[in-house]
Amino acid sequence: MVQKFICGNLSTGPDGHLFFAGQDTVELAQKYGTPLYLMDEDLIRAKCRLFSRCMEKYFGGRGNILYASKAASFKRIYEIMREESMCVDVVSPGEIYTALKAGFPLERAWFHSNNKSDEDISFAMDHGVGFFVAESFEELIAIDKAALDRGSKQKVLLRITPGIDTHTFEAVDTGKVDSKFGYAIETGQAEEFLQLALSLKNIDLQGFHCHVGSQLFDSDVFIRSARIMLDFMANIKEVYGYEAQQLNLGGGFGVPYVISDPEPDIERIMKETADEIRSLCDRYGLEMPEIGFEPGRCMVADAGLTLYTVGMVKKIPGFINYVSVDGGMTDNPRYALYGAEYTVLPADRMGDECKMISSVVGRCCESGDIIQPGVPMPETMKRGDLVAVCTTGAYNYSMASNYNRVPRPPIVMLSQGKNYVAVRRESLDDMVMLDE
Ligand SMILES: *Cc1c(COP(=O)(O)O)cnc(C)c1O
């Protein structure tokens, strides 16, 4: 059977087994147990190289690619980013600490979050995080004070809301005027934010940041952001004589989860955005700033796949079929959170016809614990079979919980025909580790 797969790193073996990154998922499930997160390290590295090459080619290397590490944060991923000469975004002391433990050079880290406490700010400064992206007046003042206390100056970017509605999920739509992130140009608050930054002696203002959303499949939103931001920067230069060195356009590069999703052409998006920025800078008489991009999801999503073992197949005549698996919203809360779509495959029965429309559900005590509804599964599916959920590399492990005291699965990395544990499986003792 010839099948079009959702990711290029999927294939079917001769015995109907699903292969991922060239390795037999049935063998991997036997070796490591389920539920199991798999990650294709070679694909992650290929993405890093693609972005770096585009930065070189279209921006003349004047800028940075920052992996938004909230998409998947664990030591090994920061090691890979270090080896690939990437920069990273971090959003908490937890992510900073993980990067630190992985030997990531923190001067190449940008610290985000719309609510950095005084402790967070101190922690990041004391560990030498290179750049802070400030999101509020209060925070900017706190950063200035922390820098003063240390007799240093802190490099800062200001988060600006360009007022763009990307019409993707509410939960990830971050660029609108009424967003909790940053300040809008439209309301005049962005300008007040700049005035404050320029007045603070221990703030070394580097420029501006915006991030408008996620699952963007074309260059249009990046181009609209660039237009609004460069127009703002040109005005600022005229009024305050301040010329920004950095303009960070955020992340949000889309990823196909189901066959009907488009496949974004990252190279074309980068090229078209660069062309637009160049011509805008010419028009405004601005020197081209260093451009930052912050891909998170697209760096790791299709490098991930989750394997589960089926516990039951329940056919309720005239109603619905359930396939329940040994994980669920604990390792992948995205359908429960915002109805995210996924492609689900019968990993040990790839040759069987899939006609039984089923809800693939987890093991948690919640009716909302659904991995994906409406999935065609084979009639032959039974307890002990394997189910694969594709494209789970982003916002799965990083959003996982221990609800119902379910231990989190391990992350097994796949590279050049080999496999190894990057994050071990949580044990039952881990479940009571913090209990006094
Ligand atoms: C989440 C986030 C990103 C990454 O978004 P993706 O959709 O995963 O690419 C980048 N920048 C900021 C500020 C973010 O909050």
Short mmCIF file of C-alpha atoms and ligand atoms in Angstrom, two decimals:
data_model
loop_
_atom_site.label_atom_id
_atom_site.label_comp_id
_atom_site.label_asym_id
_atom_site.label_seq_id
_atom_site.Cartn_x
_atom_site.Cartn_y
_atom_site.Cartn_z
CA MET A 1 0.00 0.00 0.00
CA VAL A 2 1.43 3.36 -1.01
CA GLN A 3 0.72 5.90 1.68
CA LYS A 4 1.44 9.60 1.92
CA PHE A 5 2.87 10.27 5.35
CA ILE A 6 2.51 13.42 7.37
CA CYS A 7 6.30 13.60 7.93
CA GLY A 8 9.15 12.63 5.63
CA ASN A 9 10.78 10.58 8.39
CA LEU A 10 7.93 8.02 8.46
CA SER A 11 7.74 4.85 6.40
CA THR A 12 6.30 1.34 6.55
CA GLY A 13 8.45 -1.76 6.90
CA PRO A 14 7.78 -5.07 5.09
CA ASP A 15 5.90 -6.58 8.06
CA GLY A 16 3.48 -3.64 8.39
CA HIS A 17 5.50 -1.95 11.12
CA LEU A 18 5.74 1.82 11.20
CA PHE A 19 9.31 3.08 10.86
CA PHE A 20 10.36 6.45 12.27
CA ALA A 21 13.71 8.01 11.40
CA GLY A 22 14.56 4.68 9.76
CA GLN A 23 13.91 2.63 12.91
CA ASP A 24 11.20 0.06 13.66
CA THR A 25 8.75 1.57 16.17
CA VAL A 26 7.59 -1.89 17.29
CA GLU A 27 11.16 -2.81 18.26
CA LEU A 28 11.63 0.53 20.01
CA ALA A 29 8.42 0.00 22.00
CA GLN A 30 9.65 -3.44 23.03
CA LYS A 31 13.04 -2.08 24.02
CA TYR A 32 11.90 0.99 26.00
CA GLY A 33 8.24 0.29 26.88
CA THR A 34 5.27 2.61 26.32
CA PRO A 35 4.16 5.32 26.45
CA LEU A 36 7.29 6.51 24.73
CA TYR A 37 8.41 9.77 23.19
CA LEU A 38 10.76 9.34 20.24
CA MET A 39 12.78 12.22 18.78
CA ASP A 40 14.59 12.32 15.46
CA GLU A 41 17.82 14.11 16.35
CA ASP A 42 19.02 14.24 12.75
CA LEU A 43 15.88 16.13 11.72
CA ILE A 44 16.32 18.65 14.55
CA ARG A 45 19.90 19.26 13.42
CA ALA A 46 18.76 19.58 9.80
CA LYS A 47 16.26 22.29 10.85
CA CYS A 48 18.96 24.19 12.73
CA ARG A 49 21.16 24.11 9.64
CA LEU A 50 18.33 25.19 7.36
CA PHE A 51 17.59 28.26 9.50
CA SER A 52 21.28 29.12 9.91
CA ARG A 53 21.83 28.81 6.17
CA CYS A 54 18.84 31.09 5.45
CA MET A 55 20.09 33.64 7.98
CA GLU A 56 23.46 33.65 6.22
CA LYS A 57 22.04 33.71 2.71
CA TYR A 58 19.20 36.22 3.01
CA PHE A 59 20.24 38.40 5.95
CA GLY A 60 23.98 38.27 5.33
CA GLY A 61 24.36 36.66 8.74
CA ARG A 62 23.15 39.88 10.41
CA GLY A 63 20.92 38.29 12.97
CA ASN A 64 20.23 35.27 15.09
CA ILE A 65 18.13 32.14 15.12
CA LEU A 66 16.80 31.53 18.61
CA TYR A 67 15.30 28.16 19.39
CA ALA A 68 12.21 28.89 21.54
CA SER A 69 13.01 26.17 24.01
CA LYS A 70 9.62 26.09 25.70
CA ALA A 71 8.59 23.85 22.77
CA ALA A 72 10.76 21.06 24.18
CA SER A 73 13.11 21.76 27.06
CA PHE A 74 15.55 19.16 28.38
CA LYS A 75 19.32 19.01 28.67
CA ARG A 76 20.04 17.13 25.47
CA ILE A 77 18.15 19.63 23.33
CA TYR A 78 20.27 22.52 24.67
CA GLU A 79 23.41 20.47 23.95
CA ILE A 80 22.24 19.99 20.38
CA MET A 81 21.51 23.73 20.09
CA ARG A 82 24.98 24.51 21.45
CA GLU A 83 26.59 22.11 18.97
CA GLU A 84 24.61 23.68 16.13
CA SER A 85 25.68 27.22 17.21
CA MET A 86 22.09 28.30 17.80
CA CYS A 87 20.79 30.86 20.27
CA VAL A 88 17.87 30.05 22.58
CA ASP A 89 14.83 31.66 24.18
CA VAL A 90 14.21 30.79 27.80
CA VAL A 91 11.14 31.71 29.82
CA SER A 92 11.87 30.66 33.41
CA PRO A 93 14.65 29.86 35.86
CA GLY A 94 13.82 26.20 35.17
CA GLU A 95 14.69 26.54 31.51
CA ILE A 96 17.74 28.68 32.31
CA TYR A 97 18.96 26.07 34.77
CA THR A 98 18.43 23.25 32.29
CA ALA A 99 20.38 25.15 29.62
CA LEU A 100 23.12 25.86 32.14
CA LYS A 101 23.36 22.18 33.10
CA ALA A 102 23.71 21.35 29.42
CA GLY A 103 26.67 23.73 29.13
CA PHE A 104 24.76 26.11 26.90
CA PRO A 105 26.51 29.52 26.71
CA LEU A 106 23.89 31.73 28.35
CA GLU A 107 25.19 34.90 26.73
CA ARG A 108 23.36 33.49 23.69
CA ALA A 109 20.04 33.25 25.58
CA TRP A 110 17.10 35.68 25.48
CA PHE A 111 14.90 35.75 28.58
CA HIS A 112 11.16 36.02 27.86
CA SER A 113 8.02 35.77 30.01
CA ASN A 114 5.34 38.33 30.73
CA ASN A 115 5.92 38.03 34.46
CA LYS A 116 9.52 37.87 35.58
CA SER A 117 9.71 38.11 39.36
CA ASP A 118 12.60 39.89 41.12
CA GLU A 119 13.99 36.43 41.92
CA ASP A 120 13.75 35.38 38.25
CA ILE A 121 15.54 38.56 37.17
CA SER A 122 18.32 38.06 39.73
CA PHE A 123 18.71 34.42 38.80
CA ALA A 124 19.00 35.22 35.08
CA MET A 125 21.49 38.06 35.65
CA ASP A 126 23.64 36.08 38.05
CA HIS A 127 23.92 33.31 35.48
CA GLY A 128 24.81 35.71 32.69
CA VAL A 129 21.74 35.46 30.45
CA GLY A 130 22.63 37.71 27.54
CA PHE A 131 19.38 39.48 26.75
CA PHE A 132 16.14 40.23 28.54
CA VAL A 133 12.94 40.84 26.61
CA ALA A 134 11.04 43.23 28.88
CA GLU A 135 7.26 43.08 28.85
CA SER A 136 6.09 45.74 31.32
CA PHE A 137 7.01 49.06 32.97
CA GLU A 138 7.31 47.36 36.36
CA GLU A 139 9.63 44.73 34.99
CA LEU A 140 11.86 47.23 33.20
CA ILE A 141 12.29 49.16 36.45
CA ALA A 142 13.08 45.92 38.29
CA ILE A 143 15.68 44.95 35.67
CA ASP A 144 17.28 48.40 35.93
CA LYS A 145 17.49 48.08 39.70
CA ALA A 146 18.94 44.57 39.59
CA ALA A 147 21.59 45.75 37.12
CA LEU A 148 22.40 48.77 39.32
CA ASP A 149 22.81 46.46 42.33
CA ARG A 150 25.35 44.49 40.35
CA GLY A 151 27.11 47.55 38.96
CA SER A 152 26.31 46.40 35.44
CA LYS A 153 24.15 47.28 32.48
CA GLN A 154 21.62 44.80 31.16
CA LYS A 155 20.97 44.35 27.45
CA VAL A 156 17.23 44.58 26.91
CA LEU A 157 14.70 44.36 24.09
CA LEU A 158 11.21 45.76 24.51
CA ARG A 159 8.28 43.56 23.61
CA ILE A 160 5.92 45.43 21.35
CA THR A 161 2.47 44.33 20.23
CA PRO A 162 2.10 45.16 16.55
CA GLY A 163 -1.69 44.73 16.63
CA ILE A 164 -1.97 41.79 14.28
CA ASP A 165 -4.65 39.14 14.58
CA THR A 166 -3.34 35.93 13.04
CA HIS A 167 -6.65 34.08 13.38
CA THR A 168 -5.05 30.92 14.67
CA PHE A 169 -5.84 29.44 18.09
CA GLU A 170 -6.90 32.01 20.77
CA ALA A 171 -4.37 30.47 23.13
CA VAL A 172 -1.41 31.20 20.85
CA ASP A 173 -2.62 34.43 19.27
CA THR A 174 -0.30 36.88 20.98
CA GLY A 175 0.06 39.91 18.73
CA LYS A 176 -3.29 41.62 19.24
CA VAL A 177 -3.69 45.00 20.97
CA ASP A 178 -5.49 43.41 23.93
CA SER A 179 -2.79 40.77 24.47
CA LYS A 180 -1.16 40.24 27.86
CA PHE A 181 2.22 40.35 26.11
CA GLY A 182 4.11 43.60 25.70
CA TYR A 183 2.65 47.03 24.83
CA ALA A 184 0.77 48.07 21.72
CA ILE A 185 1.92 50.78 19.34
CA GLU A 186 -1.68 51.80 18.71
CA THR A 187 -2.38 52.82 22.32
CA GLY A 188 0.79 54.89 22.67
CA GLN A 189 2.03 52.60 25.43
CA ALA A 190 4.84 51.22 23.28
CA GLU A 191 6.26 54.73 23.01
CA GLU A 192 5.94 55.29 26.77
CA PHE A 193 7.74 52.01 27.25
CA LEU A 194 10.58 53.24 25.05
CA GLN A 195 10.76 56.57 26.92
CA LEU A 196 11.12 54.70 30.18
CA ALA A 197 13.81 52.40 28.77
CA LEU A 198 15.82 55.37 27.47
CA SER A 199 15.59 57.08 30.85
CA LEU A 200 16.94 54.14 32.87
CA LYS A 201 20.71 54.26 33.31
CA ASN A 202 21.33 50.55 33.70
CA ILE A 203 19.29 49.44 30.71
CA ASP A 204 21.31 48.93 27.55
CA LEU A 205 18.46 49.08 25.05
CA GLN A 206 19.16 46.78 22.10
CA GLY A 207 15.91 47.08 20.22
CA PHE A 208 12.47 45.61 19.86
CA HIS A 209 10.75 42.29 19.88
CA CYS A 210 7.40 41.06 18.67
CA HIS A 211 5.83 37.64 18.36
CA VAL A 212 2.37 37.51 16.93
CA GLY A 213 1.30 33.90 17.00
CA SER A 214 1.89 30.34 15.98
CA GLN A 215 1.11 28.01 13.11
CA LEU A 216 1.96 30.61 10.44
CA PHE A 217 2.32 28.99 7.06
CA ASP A 218 3.36 31.93 4.91
CA SER A 219 5.52 35.05 4.94
CA ASP A 220 2.56 37.47 5.10
CA VAL A 221 2.38 37.79 8.90
CA PHE A 222 6.18 38.21 9.22
CA ILE A 223 6.07 40.85 6.49
CA ARG A 224 3.17 42.70 8.15
CA SER A 225 4.98 42.60 11.50
CA ALA A 226 8.18 43.86 9.89
CA ARG A 227 6.33 46.75 8.23
CA ILE A 228 4.64 47.84 11.46
CA MET A 229 7.79 47.45 13.54
CA LEU A 230 10.09 49.25 11.08
CA ASP A 231 7.57 52.05 10.70
CA PHE A 232 7.56 52.37 14.51
CA MET A 233 11.36 52.27 14.58
CA ALA A 234 11.61 54.98 11.92
CA ASN A 235 9.29 57.23 13.97
CA ILE A 236 11.25 56.55 17.12
CA LYS A 237 14.48 57.44 15.36
CA GLU A 238 13.02 60.73 14.20
CA VAL A 239 11.55 61.72 17.57
CA TYR A 240 14.15 60.31 19.99
CA GLY A 241 17.22 59.83 17.81
CA TYR A 242 17.30 56.23 18.98
CA GLU A 243 18.22 53.64 16.36
CA ALA A 244 17.62 50.00 17.36
CA GLN A 245 20.33 47.43 16.75
CA GLN A 246 18.00 44.45 16.98
CA LEU A 247 14.59 43.64 15.63
CA ASN A 248 13.27 40.28 16.70
CA LEU A 249 10.25 39.07 14.73
CA GLY A 250 9.46 36.10 16.95
CA GLY A 251 8.57 32.58 15.95
CA GLY A 252 5.44 30.84 14.87
CA PHE A 253 6.58 28.94 11.76
CA GLY A 254 3.82 26.42 11.08
CA VAL A 255 3.95 22.66 11.10
CA PRO A 256 1.56 20.28 9.32
CA TYR A 257 -0.19 17.96 11.78
CA VAL A 258 -2.70 16.45 9.37
CA ILE A 259 -2.51 15.79 5.65
CA SER A 260 -4.79 18.74 4.83
CA ASP A 261 -2.41 21.24 6.52
CA PRO A 262 -0.09 23.19 4.21
CA GLU A 263 3.67 22.63 4.35
CA PRO A 264 5.41 25.96 5.02
CA ASP A 265 8.44 26.77 2.90
CA ILE A 266 10.80 28.14 5.53
CA GLU A 267 13.39 29.23 3.01
CA ARG A 268 10.84 31.21 1.00
CA ILE A 269 9.41 32.85 4.15
CA MET A 270 12.91 33.92 5.22
CA LYS A 271 13.75 35.21 1.76
CA GLU A 272 10.55 37.20 1.30
CA THR A 273 10.79 38.66 4.78
CA ALA A 274 14.42 39.65 4.18
CA ASP A 275 13.57 41.30 0.84
CA GLU A 276 10.80 43.31 2.51
CA ILE A 277 12.99 44.37 5.44
CA ARG A 278 15.76 45.50 3.07
CA SER A 279 13.44 47.63 1.00
CA LEU A 280 11.75 49.10 4.09
CA CYS A 281 15.10 50.01 5.62
CA ASP A 282 16.11 51.71 2.35
CA ARG A 283 12.85 53.62 2.28
CA TYR A 284 13.11 54.76 5.90
CA GLY A 285 16.85 55.42 5.76
CA LEU A 286 17.45 52.94 8.56
CA GLU A 287 20.47 50.74 8.81
CA MET A 288 19.28 47.15 8.66
CA PRO A 289 19.04 45.91 12.26
CA GLU A 290 20.11 42.43 13.31
CA ILE A 291 17.03 40.32 12.71
CA GLY A 292 15.98 37.64 15.16
CA PHE A 293 13.69 34.69 14.51
CA GLU A 294 12.47 32.40 17.26
CA PRO A 295 11.25 29.11 15.83
CA GLY A 296 10.04 26.73 18.52
CA ARG A 297 7.43 24.32 17.25
CA CYS A 298 8.84 23.83 13.77
CA MET A 299 12.30 22.93 15.13
CA VAL A 300 11.07 19.88 16.99
CA ALA A 301 7.42 19.03 16.21
CA ASP A 302 7.84 16.62 13.32
CA ALA A 303 10.98 15.26 14.97
CA GLY A 304 8.69 13.78 17.61
CA LEU A 305 6.44 10.75 17.70
CA THR A 306 4.64 9.17 20.65
CA LEU A 307 4.03 5.43 20.94
CA TYR A 308 1.28 3.92 23.09
CA THR A 309 -0.02 0.44 23.80
CA VAL A 310 -3.73 -0.17 23.29
CA GLY A 311 -5.60 -1.34 26.41
CA MET A 312 -9.10 -1.70 25.02
CA VAL A 313 -11.16 -1.32 21.89
CA LYS A 314 -14.73 -0.48 22.90
CA LYS A 315 -17.37 -0.49 20.21
CA ILE A 316 -20.64 1.10 21.38
CA PRO A 317 -23.10 0.03 18.64
CA GLY A 318 -24.76 2.96 16.92
CA PHE A 319 -22.61 5.47 18.85
CA ILE A 320 -18.85 5.53 18.87
CA ASN A 321 -15.72 3.42 19.00
CA TYR A 322 -13.02 4.00 21.58
CA VAL A 323 -9.39 2.97 21.38
CA SER A 324 -7.83 3.62 24.75
CA VAL A 325 -4.10 3.86 25.26
CA ASP A 326 -1.66 3.81 28.17
CA GLY A 327 -0.95 7.58 28.09
CA GLY A 328 -3.16 10.56 27.32
CA MET A 329 -3.57 14.18 28.40
CA THR A 330 -0.70 13.67 30.84
CA ASP A 331 1.83 13.34 28.01
CA ASN A 332 -0.16 15.26 25.37
CA PRO A 333 -2.72 17.77 26.66
CA ARG A 334 -3.07 19.65 23.38
CA TYR A 335 -6.37 18.23 22.17
CA ALA A 336 -7.87 18.70 25.65
CA LEU A 337 -6.50 22.26 25.79
CA TYR A 338 -7.45 23.59 22.39
CA GLY A 339 -8.65 20.86 20.12
CA ALA A 340 -5.28 20.40 18.39
CA GLU A 341 -5.31 17.99 15.47
CA TYR A 342 -3.01 14.98 15.14
CA THR A 343 -2.38 12.15 12.74
CA VAL A 344 -2.70 8.81 14.53
CA LEU A 345 -1.45 5.55 13.02
CA PRO A 346 -1.71 1.85 13.95
CA ALA A 347 2.04 1.33 14.36
CA ASP A 348 2.05 -2.47 14.22
CA ARG A 349 -0.76 -2.82 11.63
CA MET A 350 0.19 -0.38 8.92
CA GLY A 351 -0.91 -2.85 6.25
CA ASP A 352 -4.45 -3.24 7.62
CA GLU A 353 -7.37 -1.31 6.22
CA CYS A 354 -8.50 1.49 8.54
CA LYS A 355 -12.30 1.68 8.54
CA MET A 356 -13.21 1.82 12.22
CA ILE A 357 -13.64 5.50 13.06
CA SER A 358 -12.52 5.80 16.66
CA SER A 359 -11.84 8.23 19.44
CA VAL A 360 -8.32 7.60 20.63
CA VAL A 361 -8.48 8.32 24.35
CA GLY A 362 -6.10 8.33 27.28
CA ARG A 363 -6.11 6.61 30.64
CA CYS A 364 -7.02 9.61 32.81
CA CYS A 365 -10.20 10.04 34.81
CA GLU A 366 -11.61 12.80 32.58
CA SER A 367 -13.98 12.44 29.64
CA GLY A 368 -11.96 15.22 28.03
CA ASP A 369 -8.86 13.03 28.04
CA ILE A 370 -8.89 12.62 24.29
CA ILE A 371 -5.81 12.40 22.12
CA GLN A 372 -7.80 12.64 18.91
CA PRO A 373 -11.40 11.95 17.87
CA GLY A 374 -12.49 10.58 14.50
CA VAL A 375 -9.40 8.51 13.78
CA PRO A 376 -9.68 5.67 11.24
CA MET A 377 -8.29 2.55 12.88
CA PRO A 378 -8.24 -1.06 11.68
CA GLU A 379 -11.14 -3.34 12.72
CA THR A 380 -8.41 -5.82 13.66
CA MET A 381 -7.03 -3.56 16.40
CA LYS A 382 -6.92 -5.18 19.84
CA ARG A 383 -5.39 -4.95 23.29
CA GLY A 384 -1.60 -5.02 23.06
CA ASP A 385 -1.41 -3.29 19.68
CA LEU A 386 0.62 -0.15 19.20
CA VAL A 387 -0.64 3.30 18.33
CA ALA A 388 1.63 6.10 17.06
CA VAL A 389 0.74 9.77 17.34
CA CYS A 390 2.79 11.82 14.89
CA THR A 391 4.29 15.30 15.17
CA THR A 392 4.41 15.32 18.98
CA GLY A 393 7.90 16.81 19.40
CA ALA A 394 6.66 20.29 20.36
CA TYR A 395 4.54 21.21 23.39
CA ASN A 396 3.96 17.61 24.45
CA TYR A 397 6.76 16.68 26.85
CA SER A 398 7.07 20.35 27.85
CA MET A 399 3.35 20.50 28.75
CA ALA A 400 3.17 17.05 30.32
CA SER A 401 1.88 16.57 33.86
CA ASN A 402 1.58 13.90 36.51
CA TYR A 403 -2.21 14.08 36.69
CA ASN A 404 -3.54 10.88 38.22
CA ARG A 405 0.08 10.36 39.33
CA VAL A 406 0.94 9.00 35.93
CA PRO A 407 4.72 8.99 35.44
CA ARG A 408 5.97 10.92 32.42
CA PRO A 409 7.35 8.84 29.52
CA PRO A 410 11.04 8.85 28.63
CA ILE A 411 12.43 10.65 25.60
CA VAL A 412 14.46 8.39 23.34
CA MET A 413 16.56 10.10 20.70
CA LEU A 414 17.10 8.50 17.31
CA SER A 415 20.20 9.35 15.32
CA GLN A 416 21.89 7.63 12.40
CA GLY A 417 20.32 4.27 13.08
CA LYS A 418 21.11 4.41 16.81
CA ASN A 419 18.87 5.17 19.78
CA TYR A 420 19.51 6.37 23.32
CA VAL A 421 17.63 7.74 26.33
CA ALA A 422 17.79 11.54 26.68
CA VAL A 423 15.22 11.76 29.50
CA ARG A 424 14.56 8.64 31.57
CA ARG A 425 11.08 7.36 32.38
CA GLU A 426 9.69 8.64 35.68
CA SER A 427 9.34 5.94 38.31
CA LEU A 428 6.70 5.47 40.99
CA ASP A 429 9.28 6.70 43.49
CA ASP A 430 9.54 9.92 41.44
CA MET A 431 5.79 10.32 42.02
CA VAL A 432 6.28 10.59 45.82
CA MET A 433 9.73 12.21 45.74
CA LEU A 434 8.50 15.62 46.89
CA ASP A 435 5.94 14.40 49.42
CA GLU A 436 7.09 15.08 53.00
C1 LIG B 1 6.18 30.54 21.96
C2 LIG B 1 7.06 31.59 21.46
C3 LIG B 1 7.85 31.36 20.34
C4 LIG B 1 7.81 30.09 19.54
O1 LIG B 1 6.59 29.90 18.92
P1 LIG B 1 6.41 28.63 17.94
O2 LIG B 1 5.03 28.73 17.46
O3 LIG B 1 6.64 27.44 18.77
O4 LIG B 1 7.43 28.78 16.86
C5 LIG B 1 8.71 32.36 19.96
N1 LIG B 1 8.80 33.53 20.64
C6 LIG B 1 8.03 33.78 21.72
C7 LIG B 1 8.17 35.05 22.44
C8 LIG B 1 7.14 32.82 22.17
O5 LIG B 1 6.39 33.07 23.24
#
